[in-house]
Amino acid sequence: MPLSLVIFGASGDLTSRKLIPAMFQLFRKGRLPAGTQIIGSARTPFSDDAWRQALAKTTQEFNGKHFDQAAWDKFAPAIHYHAGDINTASDFEGLHKRLTELEGSAGATRVYYLATAPHTYEEIVEQLGASGLADEVHGPRRIVIEKPFGTDSASARHLNEVVHSVFHEQQVYRIDHYLGKETVQNILVLRFANTIFEPVWNRNYVDHVQITVAEEVAVGRRGSFYDETGILRDMFQNHLLQLLTITAMEAPVRYEAEAVRDEKVKVLSAIRPMAPETVAGATLRGQYLGYRNEPGVKPDSQTATFGAVRLAVDNWRWHGVPFYLRSGKAMSCRTTQIVVQFRQPPHMVFDSQPDHACDADQLVIQIQPAEGIQLHMQTKVPDAGMKLRQTDLEFSYSREFKGVMPEAYERLLLDVFQGDASLFARADEVELAWGIIDPLVSAWQKQAQPPLEIYEPGLWGPTSAAEWMDKQGRQWFDSCPVLS
Ligand code: BG6
């Protein structure tokens, strides 16, 4: 069946930087159904041609030397623009008419993509419902909703209610672009298509897990949004908790949306809720020096740009294994990695080793910038008696598979078109995730605990972060990308 992708927020950054380049790549790879149309909508008036030209320019910037003009010329006629205001019912009726004309009697699978500011989501959903645009008479109707999905449990629940008053849950795709990254999906393959990792993937062998999303960039032009949001809502509720669920979940019975999401929901339900008095000991927060001078940021802002959180997963597999989640802006480098830190060998037989100790094994799953996996393990140094040294086994995507790695949005858009919601958050999943984050946000704001520490840009966050780990007998994996 042909496809219509309707983008609300067509004049925004997400559309030009991510959605259109992803659609163009899918077109070049021949992955879009015949008769695919893209209809952008926003308030600014544009003709179809003017919008196509603007997008040609931004896509060219994005693709750089890989931009293929001839392919673009074939792709561009599928792009249309329809000016409209989300508060005006007649504009939705106009959009309905335009879509019906474009699709003709064949109908189409229609995907509505909300690339607008989050406060507009409810209005758009209600207008889609009222104008009949959500009716599935002439083909399936789906809706894609960008993060943030609410700002706490209550608002997420309310938004879910509004969405469900118009769409069934099976029509709803709550996007988290981290799930579109190849290595994140590869964690599922690593764990559930190999037998050798499962026996050690538990409390008997794993000491702890570290999940780090470090960004070198500061908040830049997003100061006013960020100052209201902060690191917990911007990164932890979604990306970091998603990475945790994929790392900690049980094997689903099959790779299918409900089965995968049922397992992720079980992990979120097993995370020990944090009582207000425990937040100070189990979290750290920081703000980079200079943040308060960023445009749009309050001069006395208490917003955290760095956070570290220790979570306990209370189930048979993970009881007693801390999960350390950490993220920050203006850090040493851009790296996203999951480190599974194994236990020390129970007894060291090599006397040559000082203190009879050695670094325990680590599995480093690097999600970006380069993607791949490294297993750090002990080896014998040649010609030096029984001296040991840590070395590694490595799998790198770019070395193993030639070609440009696909952007997360390519994979995710294709899944929406094919009706596969495995990599999208379900209603209960987002609500549970907010339930984990809400008490932290509240303790940080209301009790000002733990204290907000100012850190120098270009480091691994506040200096106390290392002491905090040290007291727990552990160390942060403060390494810039191990794979390049
Ligand atoms: C977004 C956050 O969801 O993810 C940004 O709002 C952050 O603050 C971005 O910079 C990071 O995404 P990526 O894919 O660049 O790691």
Short mmCIF file of C-alpha atoms and ligand atoms in Angstrom, two decimals:
data_model
loop_
_atom_site.label_atom_id
_atom_site.label_comp_id
_atom_site.label_asym_id
_atom_site.label_seq_id
_atom_site.Cartn_x
_atom_site.Cartn_y
_atom_site.Cartn_z
CA MET A 1 0.00 0.00 0.00
CA PRO A 2 1.31 3.54 -0.74
CA LEU A 3 2.45 5.64 2.17
CA SER A 4 1.81 9.22 3.28
CA LEU A 5 4.13 10.67 5.90
CA VAL A 6 2.60 13.83 7.39
CA ILE A 7 5.10 15.88 9.36
CA PHE A 8 3.79 18.46 11.82
CA GLY A 9 6.56 20.91 12.65
CA ALA A 10 7.80 20.87 9.06
CA SER A 11 9.83 24.05 9.41
CA GLY A 12 11.75 22.80 12.46
CA ASP A 13 15.25 21.43 12.87
CA LEU A 14 14.25 17.82 13.38
CA THR A 15 12.53 17.74 10.01
CA SER A 16 15.42 19.19 8.05
CA ARG A 17 18.27 17.55 10.00
CA LYS A 18 16.88 14.08 10.62
CA LEU A 19 13.55 13.18 9.04
CA ILE A 20 14.02 14.32 5.45
CA PRO A 21 17.64 13.04 5.19
CA ALA A 22 16.43 9.68 6.58
CA MET A 23 13.55 9.55 4.09
CA PHE A 24 15.94 10.42 1.28
CA GLN A 25 18.27 7.58 2.27
CA LEU A 26 15.38 5.15 2.44
CA PHE A 27 14.31 6.30 -1.02
CA ARG A 28 17.83 5.82 -2.41
CA LYS A 29 17.97 2.33 -0.95
CA GLY A 30 14.61 1.52 -2.58
CA ARG A 31 12.96 0.85 0.80
CA LEU A 32 9.95 3.16 0.50
CA PRO A 33 6.73 1.75 -0.92
CA ALA A 34 5.77 2.94 -4.41
CA GLY A 35 3.59 6.03 -4.16
CA THR A 36 5.21 7.40 -1.00
CA GLN A 37 4.32 11.06 -0.35
CA ILE A 38 5.70 13.40 2.28
CA ILE A 39 3.43 16.22 3.40
CA GLY A 40 4.95 18.84 5.65
CA SER A 41 2.78 21.14 7.72
CA ALA A 42 3.61 24.23 9.77
CA ARG A 43 2.33 27.78 10.09
CA THR A 44 4.90 29.45 7.80
CA PRO A 45 3.53 29.67 4.26
CA PHE A 46 5.67 27.90 1.64
CA SER A 47 4.94 26.63 -1.84
CA ASP A 48 5.79 22.98 -2.52
CA ASP A 49 8.71 24.17 -4.61
CA ALA A 50 10.09 26.56 -2.04
CA TRP A 51 10.00 23.85 0.62
CA ARG A 52 11.64 21.31 -1.70
CA GLN A 53 14.43 23.77 -2.43
CA ALA A 54 14.99 24.55 1.24
CA LEU A 55 15.15 20.83 2.01
CA ALA A 56 17.50 20.13 -0.89
CA LYS A 57 19.92 22.60 0.66
CA THR A 58 19.72 21.23 4.21
CA THR A 59 19.90 17.62 3.04
CA GLN A 60 22.93 18.45 0.94
CA GLU A 61 24.61 19.95 4.02
CA PHE A 62 23.73 16.86 6.01
CA ASN A 63 24.86 14.35 3.35
CA GLY A 64 28.00 16.30 2.46
CA LYS A 65 29.90 14.72 -0.41
CA HIS A 66 27.54 11.73 -0.48
CA PHE A 67 24.66 13.91 -1.69
CA ASP A 68 23.28 12.46 -4.91
CA GLN A 69 21.61 15.24 -6.93
CA ALA A 70 20.13 12.92 -9.54
CA ALA A 71 18.47 10.79 -6.84
CA TRP A 72 17.20 13.93 -5.11
CA ASP A 73 15.58 15.11 -8.35
CA LYS A 74 13.64 11.86 -8.46
CA PHE A 75 12.77 12.04 -4.77
CA ALA A 76 11.73 15.72 -4.56
CA PRO A 77 8.37 15.48 -6.40
CA ALA A 78 7.09 13.30 -3.53
CA ILE A 79 7.49 16.23 -1.13
CA HIS A 80 4.53 18.57 -0.55
CA TYR A 81 3.76 21.37 1.84
CA HIS A 82 0.49 22.34 3.45
CA ALA A 83 0.46 25.45 5.64
CA GLY A 84 -1.73 25.17 8.71
CA ASP A 85 -2.20 26.19 12.31
CA ILE A 86 -2.65 23.39 14.80
CA ASN A 87 -5.30 25.37 16.67
CA THR A 88 -7.51 25.85 13.63
CA ALA A 89 -9.97 23.06 12.86
CA SER A 90 -10.51 24.21 9.25
CA ASP A 91 -6.76 23.81 8.60
CA PHE A 92 -7.05 20.14 9.53
CA GLU A 93 -10.03 19.82 7.21
CA GLY A 94 -7.90 21.42 4.46
CA LEU A 95 -5.13 18.94 5.20
CA HIS A 96 -7.61 16.08 5.04
CA LYS A 97 -8.79 17.25 1.63
CA ARG A 98 -5.22 17.61 0.36
CA LEU A 99 -4.29 14.13 1.54
CA THR A 100 -7.36 12.61 -0.06
CA GLU A 101 -6.48 14.29 -3.37
CA LEU A 102 -2.85 13.15 -3.21
CA GLU A 103 -3.70 9.58 -2.26
CA GLY A 104 -6.59 9.13 -4.70
CA SER A 105 -8.95 6.17 -4.48
CA ALA A 106 -6.16 3.70 -3.62
CA GLY A 107 -5.83 5.18 -0.11
CA ALA A 108 -2.55 4.91 1.81
CA THR A 109 -0.96 3.98 5.08
CA ARG A 110 -0.78 7.33 6.83
CA VAL A 111 1.82 8.21 9.42
CA TYR A 112 1.46 11.43 11.40
CA TYR A 113 4.78 12.57 12.83
CA LEU A 114 4.72 15.08 15.68
CA ALA A 115 7.96 17.00 15.26
CA THR A 116 6.53 20.01 17.05
CA ALA A 117 7.07 21.44 20.55
CA PRO A 118 5.74 18.95 23.15
CA HIS A 119 3.06 21.34 24.47
CA THR A 120 1.28 21.03 21.10
CA TYR A 121 0.91 17.22 21.15
CA GLU A 122 -2.51 17.09 22.81
CA GLU A 123 -3.98 19.72 20.52
CA ILE A 124 -2.74 17.98 17.37
CA VAL A 125 -4.02 14.59 18.52
CA GLU A 126 -7.44 16.02 19.32
CA GLN A 127 -7.64 17.87 16.01
CA LEU A 128 -6.64 14.69 14.13
CA GLY A 129 -9.47 12.90 15.90
CA ALA A 130 -12.07 15.63 15.34
CA SER A 131 -11.26 16.03 11.63
CA GLY A 132 -11.56 12.30 10.91
CA LEU A 133 -7.86 12.06 10.04
CA ALA A 134 -7.39 9.18 12.50
CA ASP A 135 -10.16 7.01 10.97
CA GLU A 136 -8.80 3.83 9.43
CA VAL A 137 -11.37 3.53 6.64
CA HIS A 138 -8.91 4.08 3.76
CA GLY A 139 -5.84 2.47 5.27
CA PRO A 140 -3.89 2.20 8.52
CA ARG A 141 -3.27 5.39 10.52
CA ARG A 142 -0.25 5.66 12.84
CA ILE A 143 1.16 8.43 14.97
CA VAL A 144 4.80 9.02 15.94
CA ILE A 145 5.44 11.08 19.06
CA GLU A 146 8.86 12.53 19.82
CA LYS A 147 10.34 12.80 23.30
CA PRO A 148 9.76 14.21 25.83
CA PHE A 149 6.55 12.28 26.37
CA GLY A 150 5.30 14.32 29.34
CA THR A 151 7.42 15.92 31.99
CA ASP A 152 6.54 13.54 34.86
CA SER A 153 4.30 10.52 35.54
CA ALA A 154 1.12 12.55 35.86
CA SER A 155 1.58 14.47 32.61
CA ALA A 156 2.66 11.31 30.74
CA ARG A 157 -0.45 9.51 32.02
CA HIS A 158 -2.63 12.42 30.94
CA LEU A 159 -1.00 12.55 27.50
CA ASN A 160 -1.52 8.80 27.14
CA GLU A 161 -5.21 9.27 27.95
CA VAL A 162 -5.57 11.97 25.30
CA VAL A 163 -3.70 9.88 22.72
CA HIS A 164 -5.80 6.82 23.54
CA SER A 165 -9.01 8.80 23.13
CA VAL A 166 -8.13 9.03 19.41
CA PHE A 167 -5.66 6.21 18.62
CA HIS A 168 -5.35 2.59 19.81
CA GLU A 169 -2.06 1.80 21.49
CA GLN A 170 -1.09 -0.33 18.43
CA GLN A 171 -1.21 2.85 16.30
CA VAL A 172 1.13 4.79 18.61
CA TYR A 173 4.93 4.97 18.18
CA ARG A 174 6.74 6.83 20.99
CA ILE A 175 10.17 7.38 19.58
CA ASP A 176 13.49 7.18 21.42
CA HIS A 177 16.17 7.57 18.79
CA TYR A 178 18.70 5.63 20.91
CA LEU A 179 16.79 2.45 20.09
CA GLY A 180 17.46 3.07 16.40
CA LYS A 181 21.23 2.89 16.88
CA GLU A 182 22.73 -0.31 15.47
CA THR A 183 24.76 -1.24 18.54
CA VAL A 184 21.76 -0.89 20.82
CA GLN A 185 19.89 -3.41 18.69
CA ASN A 186 23.04 -5.49 18.58
CA ILE A 187 22.87 -5.87 22.37
CA LEU A 188 19.76 -7.96 21.81
CA VAL A 189 21.62 -10.05 19.25
CA LEU A 190 24.72 -10.36 21.43
CA ARG A 191 22.63 -11.57 24.35
CA PHE A 192 19.97 -13.64 22.64
CA ALA A 193 21.64 -15.07 19.52
CA ASN A 194 24.78 -16.31 21.32
CA THR A 195 24.96 -18.86 24.08
CA ILE A 196 28.23 -17.85 25.71
CA PHE A 197 27.09 -14.58 27.32
CA GLU A 198 23.86 -15.71 28.98
CA PRO A 199 25.45 -17.93 31.68
CA VAL A 200 27.58 -15.03 32.96
CA TRP A 201 25.00 -12.24 32.49
CA ASN A 202 23.83 -12.15 36.09
CA ARG A 203 24.69 -11.46 39.74
CA ASN A 204 26.96 -14.50 39.99
CA TYR A 205 29.49 -13.04 37.56
CA VAL A 206 28.70 -9.35 37.15
CA ASP A 207 29.91 -6.90 39.81
CA HIS A 208 28.10 -3.88 38.37
CA VAL A 209 27.03 -2.20 35.13
CA GLN A 210 27.92 1.34 34.04
CA ILE A 211 25.93 3.18 31.40
CA THR A 212 27.49 6.47 30.31
CA VAL A 213 26.17 8.96 27.80
CA ALA A 214 28.79 11.72 27.75
CA GLU A 215 28.45 14.70 25.45
CA GLU A 216 31.24 17.08 24.63
CA VAL A 217 28.81 19.78 23.53
CA ALA A 218 27.28 22.28 25.95
CA VAL A 219 23.62 23.30 25.81
CA GLY A 220 24.23 25.85 23.06
CA ARG A 221 21.10 27.42 21.62
CA ARG A 222 18.75 25.22 23.65
CA GLY A 223 19.32 27.10 26.92
CA SER A 224 15.72 28.03 27.72
CA PHE A 225 14.40 24.52 26.98
CA TYR A 226 17.25 22.87 28.85
CA ASP A 227 16.99 25.08 31.91
CA GLU A 228 13.39 23.88 32.42
CA THR A 229 14.28 20.27 31.64
CA GLY A 230 17.66 19.33 33.12
CA ILE A 231 19.67 16.16 32.67
CA LEU A 232 17.26 13.73 34.40
CA ARG A 233 14.32 14.54 32.18
CA ASP A 234 16.36 15.14 29.03
CA MET A 235 18.50 11.99 29.10
CA PHE A 236 17.76 9.61 31.99
CA GLN A 237 14.01 9.09 31.72
CA ASN A 238 14.38 8.00 28.12
CA HIS A 239 17.79 7.14 26.64
CA LEU A 240 19.60 5.88 29.75
CA LEU A 241 16.68 3.86 31.08
CA GLN A 242 16.14 2.38 27.63
CA LEU A 243 19.77 1.26 27.54
CA LEU A 244 19.35 -0.21 31.02
CA THR A 245 16.25 -2.20 30.07
CA ILE A 246 17.89 -3.68 26.97
CA THR A 247 20.94 -4.68 29.04
CA ALA A 248 18.97 -6.13 31.94
CA MET A 249 15.88 -7.70 30.33
CA GLU A 250 15.13 -11.40 30.05
CA ALA A 251 14.95 -13.02 26.61
CA PRO A 252 11.57 -12.34 25.03
CA VAL A 253 9.80 -15.42 23.67
CA ARG A 254 10.20 -13.98 20.18
CA TYR A 255 11.38 -10.74 18.60
CA GLU A 256 7.99 -9.13 18.41
CA ALA A 257 6.78 -5.79 19.78
CA GLU A 258 4.60 -6.95 22.66
CA ALA A 259 6.99 -9.67 23.79
CA VAL A 260 10.02 -7.34 23.78
CA ARG A 261 8.16 -4.55 25.54
CA ASP A 262 6.70 -6.91 28.15
CA GLU A 263 10.26 -7.84 29.15
CA LYS A 264 11.41 -4.22 29.27
CA VAL A 265 8.44 -3.30 31.42
CA LYS A 266 9.35 -6.10 33.86
CA VAL A 267 12.81 -4.58 34.30
CA LEU A 268 11.38 -1.11 34.94
CA SER A 269 8.97 -2.60 37.47
CA ALA A 270 11.90 -4.29 39.23
CA ILE A 271 13.87 -1.07 39.71
CA ARG A 272 13.76 -0.23 43.39
CA PRO A 273 11.82 3.02 43.92
CA MET A 274 13.98 5.64 45.55
CA ALA A 275 12.71 7.12 48.83
CA PRO A 276 13.43 10.88 49.18
CA GLU A 277 15.96 10.29 51.97
CA THR A 278 18.00 7.84 49.84
CA VAL A 279 18.40 10.15 46.83
CA ALA A 280 21.32 12.12 48.29
CA GLY A 281 23.43 8.97 48.77
CA ALA A 282 22.49 7.31 45.50
CA THR A 283 22.87 10.22 43.09
CA LEU A 284 25.26 13.02 42.14
CA ARG A 285 24.47 16.20 40.28
CA GLY A 286 26.61 18.86 38.70
CA GLN A 287 26.51 21.90 36.49
CA TYR A 288 29.30 22.91 34.13
CA LEU A 289 31.08 26.16 34.77
CA GLY A 290 29.70 28.79 32.42
CA TYR A 291 26.26 27.22 32.08
CA ARG A 292 24.59 30.18 33.79
CA ASN A 293 25.95 32.50 31.08
CA GLU A 294 24.36 30.50 28.27
CA PRO A 295 21.56 32.34 26.42
CA GLY A 296 18.15 31.51 27.91
CA VAL A 297 19.57 30.19 31.20
CA LYS A 298 18.67 31.85 34.52
CA PRO A 299 21.71 33.55 36.14
CA ASP A 300 21.13 31.62 39.38
CA SER A 301 20.02 28.39 37.70
CA GLN A 302 20.13 25.21 39.81
CA THR A 303 19.56 22.97 36.78
CA ALA A 304 21.89 19.98 36.60
CA THR A 305 23.81 19.39 33.38
CA PHE A 306 25.47 16.27 34.83
CA GLY A 307 23.93 13.42 36.77
CA ALA A 308 24.98 10.04 38.10
CA VAL A 309 22.46 7.63 39.55
CA ARG A 310 22.84 4.22 41.20
CA LEU A 311 19.84 1.99 40.63
CA ALA A 312 19.04 -1.43 42.07
CA VAL A 313 17.16 -3.97 39.98
CA ASP A 314 15.34 -6.22 42.42
CA ASN A 315 14.97 -9.50 40.62
CA TRP A 316 16.72 -12.88 40.70
CA ARG A 317 19.15 -12.01 37.93
CA TRP A 318 20.34 -8.67 39.23
CA HIS A 319 19.80 -8.56 42.97
CA GLY A 320 22.82 -6.80 44.54
CA VAL A 321 24.27 -5.64 41.19
CA PRO A 322 24.26 -1.83 41.03
CA PHE A 323 23.51 -0.15 37.71
CA TYR A 324 25.35 3.18 37.50
CA LEU A 325 23.82 5.59 35.01
CA ARG A 326 25.71 8.75 34.16
CA SER A 327 25.30 11.52 31.64
CA GLY A 328 26.47 15.07 31.20
CA LYS A 329 27.02 17.97 28.86
CA ALA A 330 30.42 19.64 28.36
CA MET A 331 32.30 16.46 29.27
CA SER A 332 35.67 15.18 28.03
CA CYS A 333 34.41 13.67 24.80
CA ARG A 334 31.34 12.31 23.09
CA THR A 335 30.92 8.71 24.01
CA THR A 336 28.03 6.42 24.83
CA GLN A 337 29.04 3.12 26.34
CA ILE A 338 27.75 0.33 28.48
CA VAL A 339 30.36 -1.41 30.61
CA VAL A 340 29.52 -4.78 32.09
CA GLN A 341 32.08 -5.14 34.86
CA PHE A 342 32.67 -8.76 35.81
CA ARG A 343 33.82 -9.94 39.23
CA GLN A 344 37.40 -10.62 40.20
CA PRO A 345 38.54 -14.23 39.88
CA PRO A 346 37.76 -15.91 43.23
CA HIS A 347 41.35 -16.97 43.79
CA MET A 348 44.50 -15.70 42.05
CA VAL A 349 46.99 -18.46 41.34
CA PHE A 350 49.70 -16.30 39.75
CA ASP A 351 52.11 -15.23 42.48
CA SER A 352 53.88 -12.91 40.07
CA GLN A 353 50.89 -10.59 40.17
CA PRO A 354 51.29 -7.78 42.75
CA ASP A 355 48.80 -8.29 45.61
CA HIS A 356 47.65 -11.40 43.77
CA ALA A 357 45.06 -9.18 42.12
CA CYS A 358 44.28 -8.28 38.54
CA ASP A 359 41.77 -6.10 36.75
CA ALA A 360 38.56 -8.01 36.36
CA ASP A 361 37.12 -8.58 32.90
CA GLN A 362 34.96 -5.94 31.28
CA LEU A 363 32.66 -6.03 28.31
CA VAL A 364 32.49 -2.57 26.78
CA ILE A 365 29.60 -1.99 24.42
CA GLN A 366 30.32 1.21 22.57
CA ILE A 367 27.26 2.79 21.08
CA GLN A 368 28.76 5.97 19.67
CA PRO A 369 30.56 7.64 18.04
CA ALA A 370 32.04 4.43 16.56
CA GLU A 371 29.97 1.33 17.18
CA GLY A 372 31.18 -2.01 18.42
CA ILE A 373 32.18 -4.18 21.35
CA GLN A 374 35.41 -4.77 23.25
CA LEU A 375 36.07 -7.55 25.74
CA HIS A 376 38.83 -6.60 28.14
CA MET A 377 40.59 -9.63 29.57
CA GLN A 378 43.85 -10.74 31.09
CA THR A 379 46.66 -12.18 28.97
CA LYS A 380 50.16 -13.33 29.67
CA VAL A 381 52.88 -10.88 28.73
CA PRO A 382 55.33 -12.81 26.53
CA ASP A 383 58.81 -13.51 27.81
CA ALA A 384 58.15 -11.99 31.24
CA GLY A 385 57.46 -14.97 33.47
CA MET A 386 53.78 -15.13 34.46
CA LYS A 387 53.22 -11.40 34.28
CA LEU A 388 49.67 -10.48 33.25
CA ARG A 389 48.27 -7.55 31.34
CA GLN A 390 44.81 -6.48 30.26
CA THR A 391 44.26 -6.81 26.50
CA ASP A 392 41.14 -6.90 24.40
CA LEU A 393 39.10 -8.71 21.82
CA GLU A 394 37.31 -6.33 19.55
CA PHE A 395 34.39 -6.19 17.16
CA SER A 396 33.98 -2.98 15.20
CA TYR A 397 31.00 -2.36 12.95
CA SER A 398 32.88 -0.16 10.53
CA ARG A 399 35.66 -2.72 10.11
CA GLU A 400 33.34 -5.67 9.78
CA PHE A 401 30.63 -4.15 7.61
CA LYS A 402 31.54 -1.80 4.82
CA GLY A 403 29.39 1.18 3.96
CA VAL A 404 27.95 4.11 5.86
CA MET A 405 26.13 3.20 9.08
CA PRO A 406 22.44 4.08 8.83
CA GLU A 407 21.09 6.93 10.90
CA ALA A 408 18.81 5.85 13.76
CA TYR A 409 15.85 7.63 12.16
CA GLU A 410 16.10 5.53 8.99
CA ARG A 411 15.57 2.31 10.87
CA LEU A 412 12.87 3.74 13.12
CA LEU A 413 10.86 5.34 10.32
CA LEU A 414 10.98 2.12 8.34
CA ASP A 415 9.71 0.19 11.37
CA VAL A 416 6.78 2.60 11.71
CA PHE A 417 5.93 2.18 8.02
CA GLN A 418 6.04 -1.60 8.46
CA GLY A 419 3.99 -1.47 11.64
CA ASP A 420 6.72 -2.89 13.90
CA ALA A 421 6.71 -1.21 17.32
CA SER A 422 9.43 -3.35 18.96
CA LEU A 423 11.82 -0.38 19.18
CA PHE A 424 9.22 2.09 20.46
CA ALA A 425 8.12 2.74 24.02
CA ARG A 426 4.69 1.50 25.08
CA ALA A 427 2.34 3.60 27.26
CA ASP A 428 3.11 1.66 30.45
CA GLU A 429 6.85 1.80 29.72
CA VAL A 430 7.02 5.61 29.61
CA GLU A 431 4.86 5.94 32.70
CA LEU A 432 7.03 3.48 34.65
CA ALA A 433 10.18 5.27 33.50
CA TRP A 434 8.81 8.57 34.78
CA GLY A 435 7.91 6.85 38.05
CA ILE A 436 11.62 6.05 38.53
CA ILE A 437 12.79 9.55 37.66
CA ASP A 438 10.10 11.65 39.43
CA PRO A 439 11.44 11.12 42.99
CA LEU A 440 14.93 12.10 41.86
CA VAL A 441 13.75 15.27 40.13
CA SER A 442 11.72 16.15 43.19
CA ALA A 443 14.55 15.53 45.70
CA TRP A 444 17.02 17.50 43.58
CA GLN A 445 14.59 20.42 43.36
CA LYS A 446 12.89 20.46 46.74
CA GLN A 447 15.58 19.25 49.10
CA ALA A 448 18.50 20.51 47.02
CA GLN A 449 20.13 17.14 47.75
CA PRO A 450 22.74 16.08 46.80
CA PRO A 451 24.40 19.50 46.49
CA LEU A 452 24.86 20.86 42.99
CA GLU A 453 28.56 20.80 42.17
CA ILE A 454 30.11 23.04 39.56
CA TYR A 455 32.50 21.20 37.23
CA GLU A 456 35.05 22.34 34.71
CA PRO A 457 33.98 21.69 31.13
CA GLY A 458 36.07 19.03 29.45
CA LEU A 459 36.22 16.66 32.45
CA TRP A 460 34.18 13.65 33.52
CA GLY A 461 31.79 15.75 35.61
CA PRO A 462 32.28 16.86 39.23
CA THR A 463 35.50 15.76 40.93
CA SER A 464 33.51 14.13 43.73
CA ALA A 465 32.18 11.57 41.23
CA ALA A 466 35.42 9.60 41.45
CA GLU A 467 35.43 9.69 45.28
CA TRP A 468 31.80 8.58 45.35
CA MET A 469 32.67 5.51 43.29
CA ASP A 470 35.84 4.92 45.23
CA LYS A 471 33.87 4.70 48.48
CA GLN A 472 31.85 1.94 46.87
CA GLY A 473 35.05 0.10 45.95
CA ARG A 474 34.60 0.77 42.23
CA GLN A 475 35.91 3.03 39.50
CA TRP A 476 34.28 4.86 36.64
CA PHE A 477 35.24 3.73 33.19
CA ASP A 478 36.49 7.18 32.23
CA SER A 479 37.63 6.36 28.73
CA CYS A 480 36.95 8.28 25.60
CA PRO A 481 35.76 5.99 22.79
CA VAL A 482 37.67 2.72 22.92
CA LEU A 483 36.83 2.10 19.25
CA SER A 484 37.36 4.51 16.42
C1 BG6 B 1 18.38 14.32 22.86
C2 BG6 B 1 18.60 15.32 23.98
O1 BG6 B 1 17.29 13.49 23.15
O2 BG6 B 1 19.54 13.51 22.73
C3 BG6 B 1 19.84 16.16 23.71
O3 BG6 B 1 17.46 16.15 24.08
C4 BG6 B 1 21.03 15.28 23.44
O4 BG6 B 1 20.09 17.03 24.80
C5 BG6 B 1 20.70 14.24 22.39
O5 BG6 B 1 22.09 16.11 23.01
C6 BG6 B 1 21.83 13.24 22.24
O6 BG6 B 1 21.60 12.42 21.14
P1 BG6 B 1 22.81 11.74 20.36
O7 BG6 B 1 22.16 10.80 19.40
O8 BG6 B 1 23.58 12.85 19.72
O9 BG6 B 1 23.60 11.05 21.42
#
